[in-house]
Amino acid sequence: MLALLGFITIAVVLVLIMTKRASTIVALMVVPIVTALIGGAGGKVGTFIVNGVKSISPTAAMFIFAVLFFGILSDAGMFDPVIRGILKTVGRDPLKITIAAAVLAMLVHLDGSGVVTFSIVIPAMLPLFTQLKMDNRVLATVVALAAGTMNMVPWGGPTIRAATALNAPITEVFNPMMFAQVAGLVTVLVIAYFLGRKEKSRLDLTVDGSAVLTEQTLTEEQQKLRRPKLFWFNVILTVVALFVMIKAWQTPTTVFMVAFAIALIVNYPSPKMQSERINAHAKSALLMASVLFAAGVFTGIMKESTMLAEMAKAAAAVVPASLGAHFPLLIGLVAMPLSLLFDPDSFYFGIMPVLAATASTFGVESVDVARAAITGQMTLGFPISPLTPATLLLVGLAGIDLGDHQKFTFKWAWLVSLVMLAVAILTGAIPF
């Protein structure tokens, strides 16, 4: 009975989210409450909800302050010298331009936002591609691959969702995957080199080294917010914050709280400007935090009502024992393509807990399933998925068709995902 209710709960949540009949927040909260009451939980539902919300509170807090922190750094112009330097050095060489687009996307995507990355990188690089008559699909591909690989960062959507859904520390999910992510980024640069060289050969250009577009156009408001004299302070603050977090000397929540406070005070000492900067980034921070708290309701009810455990038992009964031990590998192999079928909330909050619980019956750690999933599901997969608004923004800014982008990018995205999976297996982050 409970297993059936669990599968019904997940099915209804997926249908509501994917058909947009209900918002993610509403679906994650209302559906499990109703099925738990049907299952006889009664007055215990409130306790399930509170326990679930408590379990993800640190993650939600970390996400809020990470968004605010990187938002402040972006406002202060920490990325501006990097962008100007890249544009000044690429000249008219298609090979250098393509690699520069990938590098720039990697740096800008430190904030974990696809919308921000595409909004900055595509307008900065598109005039170069247009002037040299380069293929805009190449621009969209290398930017997508770079942003997708960087999306694995601890404050990125997939990693946060994976840790939240399994109630696991983010550092436990991410830290063993650092070598895999580095391998993915190197692979992206190799692909950018290959595509850039191919473009250079196709266009048969004589490279004269002259620069094209070396300045960014900033609005008057953006100019007022820039703090060029604090560039190195902001860089050092960022490096120290990330180092402390990766070394697990402090919790990610504490790191970003303190780093945000320091960045805000130093860059914008005026209380009025501090309030304005917080308000400017509050919407995106609180929206995702709301989804995380709703996910806490979902996972709290599913776990403590024992629906999840019963579902795992039912699933384990039909999975061949020979495949059970290889669950993470199987998930990693299809993680990227699954981004075309499931949006991040549906997969990480609906599908992955069941996969993890099923894997646990074969002696596989649930965190291994999470690591396998983030090698592709809404990391490499998000910039080609029609289920993410950022993808539509990417193709819109690049001036290409979504179908053309998917056909051109799919094989490269899957390749990078598989490289990360292989490195994760070789380094022991994911069991074979």
PDB file of N, CA, C and O in Angstrom, residues 175-249:
ATOM      1  N   ASN A 175      33.091  17.123  -3.062  1.00  0.00           N
ATOM      2  CA  ASN A 175      34.551  17.067  -2.936  1.00  0.00           C
ATOM      3  C   ASN A 175      35.214  15.910  -3.690  1.00  0.00           C
ATOM      4  O   ASN A 175      36.219  16.107  -4.378  1.00  0.00           O
ATOM      5  N   PRO A 176      34.679  14.677  -3.594  1.00  0.00           N
ATOM      6  CA  PRO A 176      35.325  13.589  -4.344  1.00  0.00           C
ATOM      7  C   PRO A 176      35.218  13.752  -5.867  1.00  0.00           C
ATOM      8  O   PRO A 176      35.915  13.062  -6.609  1.00  0.00           O
ATOM      9  N   MET A 177      34.336  14.673  -6.314  1.00  0.00           N
ATOM     10  CA  MET A 177      34.118  14.851  -7.750  1.00  0.00           C
ATOM     11  C   MET A 177      34.967  15.972  -8.346  1.00  0.00           C
ATOM     12  O   MET A 177      34.851  16.272  -9.532  1.00  0.00           O
ATOM     13  N   MET A 178      35.824  16.588  -7.539  1.00  0.00           N
ATOM     14  CA  MET A 178      36.599  17.721  -8.043  1.00  0.00           C
ATOM     15  C   MET A 178      37.512  17.325  -9.200  1.00  0.00           C
ATOM     16  O   MET A 178      37.637  18.055 -10.192  1.00  0.00           O
ATOM     17  N   PHE A 179      38.177  16.175  -9.084  1.00  0.00           N
ATOM     18  CA  PHE A 179      39.055  15.731 -10.167  1.00  0.00           C
ATOM     19  C   PHE A 179      38.248  15.475 -11.445  1.00  0.00           C
ATOM     20  O   PHE A 179      38.694  15.790 -12.548  1.00  0.00           O
ATOM     21  N   ALA A 180      37.059  14.922 -11.269  1.00  0.00           N
ATOM     22  CA  ALA A 180      36.196  14.668 -12.419  1.00  0.00           C
ATOM     23  C   ALA A 180      35.776  15.974 -13.079  1.00  0.00           C
ATOM     24  O   ALA A 180      35.761  16.095 -14.311  1.00  0.00           O
ATOM     25  N   GLN A 181      35.454  16.981 -12.270  1.00  0.00           N
ATOM     26  CA  GLN A 181      35.067  18.270 -12.833  1.00  0.00           C
ATOM     27  C   GLN A 181      36.231  18.925 -13.582  1.00  0.00           C
ATOM     28  O   GLN A 181      36.043  19.476 -14.667  1.00  0.00           O
ATOM     29  N   VAL A 182      37.411  18.855 -12.996  1.00  0.00           N
ATOM     30  CA  VAL A 182      38.596  19.408 -13.672  1.00  0.00           C
ATOM     31  C   VAL A 182      38.814  18.704 -15.014  1.00  0.00           C
ATOM     32  O   VAL A 182      39.098  19.342 -16.032  1.00  0.00           O
ATOM     33  N   ALA A 183      38.656  17.387 -15.022  1.00  0.00           N
ATOM     34  CA  ALA A 183      38.798  16.629 -16.272  1.00  0.00           C
ATOM     35  C   ALA A 183      37.746  17.068 -17.288  1.00  0.00           C
ATOM     36  O   ALA A 183      38.025  17.169 -18.491  1.00  0.00           O
ATOM     37  N   GLY A 184      36.541  17.344 -16.798  1.00  0.00           N
ATOM     38  CA  GLY A 184      35.486  17.827 -17.677  1.00  0.00           C
ATOM     39  C   GLY A 184      35.827  19.175 -18.278  1.00  0.00           C
ATOM     40  O   GLY A 184      35.615  19.410 -19.481  1.00  0.00           O
ATOM     41  N   LEU A 185      36.367  20.076 -17.469  1.00  0.00           N
ATOM     42  CA  LEU A 185      36.730  21.406 -17.957  1.00  0.00           C
ATOM     43  C   LEU A 185      37.853  21.320 -18.996  1.00  0.00           C
ATOM     44  O   LEU A 185      37.835  22.042 -19.997  1.00  0.00           O
ATOM     45  N   VAL A 186      38.821  20.440 -18.755  1.00  0.00           N
ATOM     46  CA  VAL A 186      39.905  20.244 -19.729  1.00  0.00           C
ATOM     47  C   VAL A 186      39.335  19.706 -21.038  1.00  0.00           C
ATOM     48  O   VAL A 186      39.731  20.129 -22.139  1.00  0.00           O
ATOM     49  N   THR A 187      38.397  18.782 -20.924  1.00  0.00           N
ATOM     50  CA  THR A 187      37.762  18.218 -22.119  1.00  0.00           C
ATOM     51  C   THR A 187      37.019  19.295 -22.898  1.00  0.00           C
ATOM     52  O   THR A 187      37.053  19.315 -24.140  1.00  0.00           O
ATOM     53  N   VAL A 188      36.365  20.195 -22.184  1.00  0.00           N
ATOM     54  CA  VAL A 188      35.661  21.310 -22.838  1.00  0.00           C
ATOM     55  C   VAL A 188      36.650  22.165 -23.630  1.00  0.00           C
ATOM     56  O   VAL A 188      36.377  22.565 -24.768  1.00  0.00           O
ATOM     57  N   LEU A 189      37.802  22.445 -23.042  1.00  0.00           N
ATOM     58  CA  LEU A 189      38.816  23.248 -23.738  1.00  0.00           C
ATOM     59  C   LEU A 189      39.350  22.521 -24.973  1.00  0.00           C
ATOM     60  O   LEU A 189      39.625  23.145 -26.006  1.00  0.00           O
ATOM     61  N   VAL A 190      39.505  21.212 -24.866  1.00  0.00           N
ATOM     62  CA  VAL A 190      39.956  20.422 -26.024  1.00  0.00           C
ATOM     63  C   VAL A 190      38.912  20.494 -27.139  1.00  0.00           C
ATOM     64  O   VAL A 190      39.245  20.663 -28.324  1.00  0.00           O
ATOM     65  N   ILE A 191      37.644  20.366 -26.771  1.00  0.00           N
ATOM     66  CA  ILE A 191      36.565  20.457 -27.759  1.00  0.00           C
ATOM     67  C   ILE A 191      36.538  21.857 -28.381  1.00  0.00           C
ATOM     68  O   ILE A 191      36.352  22.009 -29.597  1.00  0.00           O
ATOM     69  N   ALA A 192      36.717  22.885 -27.540  1.00  0.00           N
ATOM     70  CA  ALA A 192      36.748  24.260 -28.056  1.00  0.00           C
ATOM     71  C   ALA A 192      37.904  24.439 -29.035  1.00  0.00           C
ATOM     72  O   ALA A 192      37.757  25.106 -30.072  1.00  0.00           O
ATOM     73  N   TYR A 193      39.045  23.840 -28.710  1.00  0.00           N
ATOM     74  CA  TYR A 193      40.202  23.907 -29.610  1.00  0.00           C
ATOM     75  C   TYR A 193      39.871  23.235 -30.947  1.00  0.00           C
ATOM     76  O   TYR A 193      40.159  23.789 -32.028  1.00  0.00           O
ATOM     77  N   PHE A 194      39.253  22.077 -30.881  1.00  0.00           N
ATOM     78  CA  PHE A 194      38.907  21.331 -32.095  1.00  0.00           C
ATOM     79  C   PHE A 194      37.912  22.125 -32.953  1.00  0.00           C
ATOM     80  O   PHE A 194      38.099  22.273 -34.174  1.00  0.00           O
ATOM     81  N   LEU A 195      36.859  22.634 -32.319  1.00  0.00           N
ATOM     82  CA  LEU A 195      35.842  23.384 -33.064  1.00  0.00           C
ATOM     83  C   LEU A 195      36.411  24.701 -33.599  1.00  0.00           C
ATOM     84  O   LEU A 195      36.082  25.122 -34.722  1.00  0.00           O
ATOM     85  N   GLY A 196      37.249  25.359 -32.793  1.00  0.00           N
ATOM     86  CA  GLY A 196      37.854  26.604 -33.236  1.00  0.00           C
ATOM     87  C   GLY A 196      38.793  26.400 -34.417  1.00  0.00           C
ATOM     88  O   GLY A 196      38.808  27.194 -35.369  1.00  0.00           O
ATOM     89  N   ARG A 197      39.564  25.337 -34.346  1.00  0.00           N
ATOM     90  CA  ARG A 197      40.491  25.038 -35.447  1.00  0.00           C
ATOM     91  C   ARG A 197      39.710  24.693 -36.716  1.00  0.00           C
ATOM     92  O   ARG A 197      40.111  25.081 -37.832  1.00  0.00           O
ATOM     93  N   LYS A 198      38.596  24.005 -36.516  1.00  0.00           N
ATOM     94  CA  LYS A 198      37.755  23.647 -37.660  1.00  0.00           C
ATOM     95  C   LYS A 198      37.166  24.907 -38.305  1.00  0.00           C
ATOM     96  O   LYS A 198      37.109  25.016 -39.535  1.00  0.00           O
ATOM     97  N   GLU A 199      36.746  25.857 -37.470  1.00  0.00           N
ATOM     98  CA  GLU A 199      36.220  27.127 -37.987  1.00  0.00           C
ATOM     99  C   GLU A 199      37.299  27.913 -38.706  1.00  0.00           C
ATOM    100  O   GLU A 199      37.064  28.515 -39.755  1.00  0.00           O
ATOM    101  N   LYS A 200      38.478  27.935 -38.147  1.00  0.00           N
ATOM    102  CA  LYS A 200      39.599  28.661 -38.759  1.00  0.00           C
ATOM    103  C   LYS A 200      39.922  28.082 -40.139  1.00  0.00           C
ATOM    104  O   LYS A 200      40.180  28.816 -41.104  1.00  0.00           O
ATOM    105  N   SER A 201      39.889  26.766 -40.231  1.00  0.00           N
ATOM    106  CA  SER A 201      40.163  26.107 -41.509  1.00  0.00           C
ATOM    107  C   SER A 201      39.044  26.391 -42.510  1.00  0.00           C
ATOM    108  O   SER A 201      39.294  26.639 -43.696  1.00  0.00           O
ATOM    109  N   ARG A 202      37.812  26.361 -42.018  1.00  0.00           N
ATOM    110  CA  ARG A 202      36.665  26.597 -42.915  1.00  0.00           C
ATOM    111  C   ARG A 202      36.683  28.005 -43.493  1.00  0.00           C
ATOM    112  O   ARG A 202      36.416  28.220 -44.672  1.00  0.00           O
ATOM    113  N   LEU A 203      37.013  28.988 -42.642  1.00  0.00           N
ATOM    114  CA  LEU A 203      36.992  30.377 -43.075  1.00  0.00           C
ATOM    115  C   LEU A 203      38.260  30.774 -43.816  1.00  0.00           C
ATOM    116  O   LEU A 203      38.275  31.768 -44.536  1.00  0.00           O
ATOM    117  N   ASP A 204      39.352  30.017 -43.582  1.00  0.00           N
ATOM    118  CA  ASP A 204      40.634  30.273 -44.231  1.00  0.00           C
ATOM    119  C   ASP A 204      41.049  31.735 -44.069  1.00  0.00           C
ATOM    120  O   ASP A 204      41.378  32.438 -45.031  1.00  0.00           O
ATOM    121  N   LEU A 205      41.013  32.196 -42.778  1.00  0.00           N
ATOM    122  CA  LEU A 205      41.334  33.593 -42.494  1.00  0.00           C
ATOM    123  C   LEU A 205      42.832  33.783 -42.286  1.00  0.00           C
ATOM    124  O   LEU A 205      43.517  32.912 -41.759  1.00  0.00           O
ATOM    125  N   THR A 206      43.305  34.935 -42.688  1.00  0.00           N
ATOM    126  CA  THR A 206      44.669  35.330 -42.371  1.00  0.00           C
ATOM    127  C   THR A 206      44.616  36.118 -41.082  1.00  0.00           C
ATOM    128  O   THR A 206      44.005  37.186 -41.007  1.00  0.00           O
ATOM    129  N   VAL A 207      45.210  35.594 -40.033  1.00  0.00           N
ATOM    130  CA  VAL A 207      45.137  36.220 -38.719  1.00  0.00           C
ATOM    131  C   VAL A 207      46.125  37.374 -38.654  1.00  0.00           C
ATOM    132  O   VAL A 207      47.325  37.187 -38.830  1.00  0.00           O
ATOM    133  N   ASP A 208      45.600  38.590 -38.410  1.00  0.00           N
ATOM    134  CA  ASP A 208      46.489  39.741 -38.340  1.00  0.00           C
ATOM    135  C   ASP A 208      46.724  40.226 -36.920  1.00  0.00           C
ATOM    136  O   ASP A 208      47.476  41.169 -36.685  1.00  0.00           O
ATOM    137  N   GLY A 209      46.055  39.577 -35.964  1.00  0.00           N
ATOM    138  CA  GLY A 209      46.302  39.901 -34.567  1.00  0.00           C
ATOM    139  C   GLY A 209      45.622  41.160 -34.094  1.00  0.00           C
ATOM    140  O   GLY A 209      45.734  41.534 -32.934  1.00  0.00           O
ATOM    141  N   SER A 210      44.914  41.862 -34.967  1.00  0.00           N
ATOM    142  CA  SER A 210      44.249  43.086 -34.527  1.00  0.00           C
ATOM    143  C   SER A 210      43.059  42.756 -33.653  1.00  0.00           C
ATOM    144  O   SER A 210      42.355  41.783 -33.875  1.00  0.00           O
ATOM    145  N   ALA A 211      42.847  43.607 -32.663  1.00  0.00           N
ATOM    146  CA  ALA A 211      41.779  43.337 -31.700  1.00  0.00           C
ATOM    147  C   ALA A 211      40.437  43.767 -32.258  1.00  0.00           C
ATOM    148  O   ALA A 211      40.326  44.695 -33.051  1.00  0.00           O
ATOM    149  N   VAL A 212      39.423  43.057 -31.849  1.00  0.00           N
ATOM    150  CA  VAL A 212      38.060  43.397 -32.223  1.00  0.00           C
ATOM    151  C   VAL A 212      37.252  43.551 -30.942  1.00  0.00           C
ATOM    152  O   VAL A 212      37.200  42.621 -30.126  1.00  0.00           O
ATOM    153  N   LEU A 213      36.639  44.681 -30.777  1.00  0.00           N
ATOM    154  CA  LEU A 213      35.798  44.913 -29.602  1.00  0.00           C
ATOM    155  C   LEU A 213      36.557  44.673 -28.302  1.00  0.00           C
ATOM    156  O   LEU A 213      36.576  43.552 -27.799  1.00  0.00           O
ATOM    157  N   THR A 214      37.161  45.645 -27.759  1.00  0.00           N
ATOM    158  CA  THR A 214      37.929  45.471 -26.531  1.00  0.00           C
ATOM    159  C   THR A 214      37.244  46.088 -25.321  1.00  0.00           C
ATOM    160  O   THR A 214      37.766  46.019 -24.232  1.00  0.00           O
ATOM    161  N   GLU A 215      36.094  46.681 -25.514  1.00  0.00           N
ATOM    162  CA  GLU A 215      35.439  47.341 -24.384  1.00  0.00           C
ATOM    163  C   GLU A 215      34.016  46.827 -24.209  1.00  0.00           C
ATOM    164  O   GLU A 215      33.322  46.502 -25.164  1.00  0.00           O
ATOM    165  N   GLN A 216      33.586  46.767 -22.967  1.00  0.00           N
ATOM    166  CA  GLN A 216      32.214  46.442 -22.655  1.00  0.00           C
ATOM    167  C   GLN A 216      31.412  47.734 -22.554  1.00  0.00           C
ATOM    168  O   GLN A 216      31.929  48.777 -22.175  1.00  0.00           O
ATOM    169  N   THR A 217      30.163  47.668 -22.889  1.00  0.00           N
ATOM    170  CA  THR A 217      29.283  48.820 -22.737  1.00  0.00           C
ATOM    171  C   THR A 217      28.479  48.660 -21.464  1.00  0.00           C
ATOM    172  O   THR A 217      27.674  47.730 -21.337  1.00  0.00           O
ATOM    173  N   LEU A 218      28.725  49.537 -20.503  1.00  0.00           N
ATOM    174  CA  LEU A 218      28.041  49.482 -19.217  1.00  0.00           C
ATOM    175  C   LEU A 218      27.038  50.610 -19.111  1.00  0.00           C
ATOM    176  O   LEU A 218      27.263  51.716 -19.618  1.00  0.00           O
ATOM    177  N   THR A 219      25.916  50.356 -18.466  1.00  0.00           N
ATOM    178  CA  THR A 219      24.934  51.407 -18.222  1.00  0.00           C
ATOM    179  C   THR A 219      25.470  52.346 -17.149  1.00  0.00           C
ATOM    180  O   THR A 219      26.430  52.034 -16.434  1.00  0.00           O
ATOM    181  N   GLU A 220      24.818  53.468 -17.006  1.00  0.00           N
ATOM    182  CA  GLU A 220      25.237  54.434 -15.989  1.00  0.00           C
ATOM    183  C   GLU A 220      25.116  53.833 -14.585  1.00  0.00           C
ATOM    184  O   GLU A 220      25.976  54.054 -13.727  1.00  0.00           O
ATOM    185  N   GLU A 221      24.050  53.061 -14.376  1.00  0.00           N
ATOM    186  CA  GLU A 221      23.857  52.423 -13.068  1.00  0.00           C
ATOM    187  C   GLU A 221      24.963  51.416 -12.780  1.00  0.00           C
ATOM    188  O   GLU A 221      25.478  51.339 -11.664  1.00  0.00           O
ATOM    189  N   GLN A 222      25.349  50.626 -13.796  1.00  0.00           N
ATOM    190  CA  GLN A 222      26.417  49.648 -13.616  1.00  0.00           C
ATOM    191  C   GLN A 222      27.748  50.328 -13.318  1.00  0.00           C
ATOM    192  O   GLN A 222      28.530  49.850 -12.500  1.00  0.00           O
ATOM    193  N   GLN A 223      27.981  51.448 -13.967  1.00  0.00           N
ATOM    194  CA  GLN A 223      29.217  52.188 -13.724  1.00  0.00           C
ATOM    195  C   GLN A 223      29.307  52.652 -12.274  1.00  0.00           C
ATOM    196  O   GLN A 223      30.381  52.608 -11.659  1.00  0.00           O
ATOM    197  N   LYS A 224      28.187  53.076 -11.729  1.00  0.00           N
ATOM    198  CA  LYS A 224      28.169  53.559 -10.343  1.00  0.00           C
ATOM    199  C   LYS A 224      28.466  52.435  -9.345  1.00  0.00           C
ATOM    200  O   LYS A 224      28.980  52.677  -8.258  1.00  0.00           O
ATOM    201  N   LEU A 225      28.118  51.212  -9.733  1.00  0.00           N
ATOM    202  CA  LEU A 225      28.303  50.072  -8.823  1.00  0.00           C
ATOM    203  C   LEU A 225      29.712  49.481  -8.894  1.00  0.00           C
ATOM    204  O   LEU A 225      30.126  48.769  -7.972  1.00  0.00           O
ATOM    205  N   ARG A 226      30.432  49.778  -9.969  1.00  0.00           N
ATOM    206  CA  ARG A 226      31.746  49.173 -10.149  1.00  0.00           C
ATOM    207  C   ARG A 226      32.736  49.665  -9.086  1.00  0.00           C
ATOM    208  O   ARG A 226      32.730  50.829  -8.696  1.00  0.00           O
ATOM    209  N   ARG A 227      33.595  48.734  -8.648  1.00  0.00           N
ATOM    210  CA  ARG A 227      34.628  49.034  -7.652  1.00  0.00           C
ATOM    211  C   ARG A 227      35.969  48.502  -8.151  1.00  0.00           C
ATOM    212  O   ARG A 227      36.512  47.528  -7.606  1.00  0.00           O
ATOM    213  N   PRO A 228      36.525  49.108  -9.197  1.00  0.00           N
ATOM    214  CA  PRO A 228      37.773  48.587  -9.788  1.00  0.00           C
ATOM    215  C   PRO A 228      38.941  48.556  -8.816  1.00  0.00           C
ATOM    216  O   PRO A 228      39.820  47.694  -8.926  1.00  0.00           O
ATOM    217  N   LYS A 229      38.981  49.486  -7.858  1.00  0.00           N
ATOM    218  CA  LYS A 229      40.090  49.513  -6.909  1.00  0.00           C
ATOM    219  C   LYS A 229      40.049  48.339  -5.930  1.00  0.00           C
ATOM    220  O   LYS A 229      41.041  48.044  -5.252  1.00  0.00           O
ATOM    221  N   LEU A 230      38.894  47.682  -5.847  1.00  0.00           N
ATOM    222  CA  LEU A 230      38.739  46.546  -4.923  1.00  0.00           C
ATOM    223  C   LEU A 230      38.817  45.204  -5.653  1.00  0.00           C
ATOM    224  O   LEU A 230      38.471  44.171  -5.081  1.00  0.00           O
ATOM    225  N   PHE A 231      39.280  45.218  -6.907  1.00  0.00           N
ATOM    226  CA  PHE A 231      39.321  43.994  -7.698  1.00  0.00           C
ATOM    227  C   PHE A 231      40.102  42.889  -6.997  1.00  0.00           C
ATOM    228  O   PHE A 231      39.599  41.781  -6.809  1.00  0.00           O
ATOM    229  N   TRP A 232      41.332  43.186  -6.600  1.00  0.00           N
ATOM    230  CA  TRP A 232      42.167  42.130  -5.996  1.00  0.00           C
ATOM    231  C   TRP A 232      41.647  41.710  -4.632  1.00  0.00           C
ATOM    232  O   TRP A 232      41.763  40.542  -4.249  1.00  0.00           O
ATOM    233  N   PHE A 233      41.068  42.646  -3.898  1.00  0.00           N
ATOM    234  CA  PHE A 233      40.462  42.266  -2.620  1.00  0.00           C
ATOM    235  C   PHE A 233      39.349  41.246  -2.859  1.00  0.00           C
ATOM    236  O   PHE A 233      39.259  40.221  -2.158  1.00  0.00           O
ATOM    237  N   ASN A 234      38.499  41.514  -3.851  1.00  0.00           N
ATOM    238  CA  ASN A 234      37.384  40.613  -4.132  1.00  0.00           C
ATOM    239  C   ASN A 234      37.864  39.262  -4.636  1.00  0.00           C
ATOM    240  O   ASN A 234      37.290  38.212  -4.301  1.00  0.00           O
ATOM    241  N   VAL A 235      38.926  39.263  -5.447  1.00  0.00           N
ATOM    242  CA  VAL A 235      39.478  37.999  -5.942  1.00  0.00           C
ATOM    243  C   VAL A 235      40.015  37.166  -4.780  1.00  0.00           C
ATOM    244  O   VAL A 235      39.740  35.959  -4.675  1.00  0.00           O
ATOM    245  N   ILE A 236      40.783  37.799  -3.913  1.00  0.00           N
ATOM    246  CA  ILE A 236      41.371  37.085  -2.775  1.00  0.00           C
ATOM    247  C   ILE A 236      40.270  36.566  -1.848  1.00  0.00           C
ATOM    248  O   ILE A 236      40.333  35.427  -1.358  1.00  0.00           O
ATOM    249  N   LEU A 237      39.261  37.390  -1.616  1.00  0.00           N
ATOM    250  CA  LEU A 237      38.138  36.967  -0.771  1.00  0.00           C
ATOM    251  C   LEU A 237      37.455  35.737  -1.352  1.00  0.00           C
ATOM    252  O   LEU A 237      37.131  34.785  -0.633  1.00  0.00           O
ATOM    253  N   THR A 238      37.261  35.736  -2.666  1.00  0.00           N
ATOM    254  CA  THR A 238      36.614  34.594  -3.327  1.00  0.00           C
ATOM    255  C   THR A 238      37.454  33.335  -3.213  1.00  0.00           C
ATOM    256  O   THR A 238      36.949  32.256  -2.876  1.00  0.00           O
ATOM    257  N   VAL A 239      38.742  33.448  -3.485  1.00  0.00           N
ATOM    258  CA  VAL A 239      39.647  32.293  -3.419  1.00  0.00           C
ATOM    259  C   VAL A 239      39.685  31.729  -1.997  1.00  0.00           C
ATOM    260  O   VAL A 239      39.614  30.505  -1.797  1.00  0.00           O
ATOM    261  N   VAL A 240      39.788  32.598  -1.006  1.00  0.00           N
ATOM    262  CA  VAL A 240      39.841  32.147   0.389  1.00  0.00           C
ATOM    263  C   VAL A 240      38.534  31.450   0.779  1.00  0.00           C
ATOM    264  O   VAL A 240      38.549  30.388   1.410  1.00  0.00           O
ATOM    265  N   ALA A 241      37.414  32.042   0.391  1.00  0.00           N
ATOM    266  CA  ALA A 241      36.118  31.454   0.731  1.00  0.00           C
ATOM    267  C   ALA A 241      35.966  30.060   0.133  1.00  0.00           C
ATOM    268  O   ALA A 241      35.553  29.114   0.818  1.00  0.00           O
ATOM    269  N   LEU A 242      36.318  29.925  -1.153  1.00  0.00           N
ATOM    270  CA  LEU A 242      36.190  28.617  -1.803  1.00  0.00           C
ATOM    271  C   LEU A 242      37.162  27.603  -1.206  1.00  0.00           C
ATOM    272  O   LEU A 242      36.821  26.422  -1.036  1.00  0.00           O
ATOM    273  N   PHE A 243      38.372  28.045  -0.869  1.00  0.00           N
ATOM    274  CA  PHE A 243      39.367  27.148  -0.288  1.00  0.00           C
ATOM    275  C   PHE A 243      38.905  26.636   1.073  1.00  0.00           C
ATOM    276  O   PHE A 243      38.999  25.435   1.369  1.00  0.00           O
ATOM    277  N   VAL A 244      38.401  27.532   1.904  1.00  0.00           N
ATOM    278  CA  VAL A 244      37.924  27.140   3.235  1.00  0.00           C
ATOM    279  C   VAL A 244      36.759  26.158   3.120  1.00  0.00           C
ATOM    280  O   VAL A 244      36.674  25.174   3.867  1.00  0.00           O
ATOM    281  N   MET A 245      35.879  26.410   2.153  1.00  0.00           N
ATOM    282  CA  MET A 245      34.728  25.531   1.989  1.00  0.00           C
ATOM    283  C   MET A 245      35.144  24.153   1.493  1.00  0.00           C
ATOM    284  O   MET A 245      34.689  23.127   2.018  1.00  0.00           O
ATOM    285  N   ILE A 246      36.012  24.113   0.493  1.00  0.00           N
ATOM    286  CA  ILE A 246      36.445  22.835  -0.065  1.00  0.00           C
ATOM    287  C   ILE A 246      37.228  22.009   0.962  1.00  0.00           C
ATOM    288  O   ILE A 246      37.098  20.786   1.031  1.00  0.00           O
ATOM    289  N   LYS A 247      38.026  22.689   1.782  1.00  0.00           N
ATOM    290  CA  LYS A 247      38.789  22.003   2.820  1.00  0.00           C
ATOM    291  C   LYS A 247      37.922  21.594   4.008  1.00  0.00           C
ATOM    292  O   LYS A 247      38.381  20.895   4.905  1.00  0.00           O
ATOM    293  N   ALA A 248      36.646  22.049   3.996  1.00  0.00           N
ATOM    294  CA  ALA A 248      35.677  21.715   5.051  1.00  0.00           C
ATOM    295  C   ALA A 248      36.120  22.227   6.415  1.00  0.00           C
ATOM    296  O   ALA A 248      35.819  21.624   7.443  1.00  0.00           O
ATOM    297  N   TRP A 249      36.836  23.363   6.426  1.00  0.00           N
ATOM    298  CA  TRP A 249      37.215  23.963   7.706  1.00  0.00           C
ATOM    299  C   TRP A 249      36.004  24.618   8.366  1.00  0.00           C
ATOM    300  O   TRP A 249      35.955  24.765   9.579  1.00  0.00           O
TER     301      TRP A 249
END
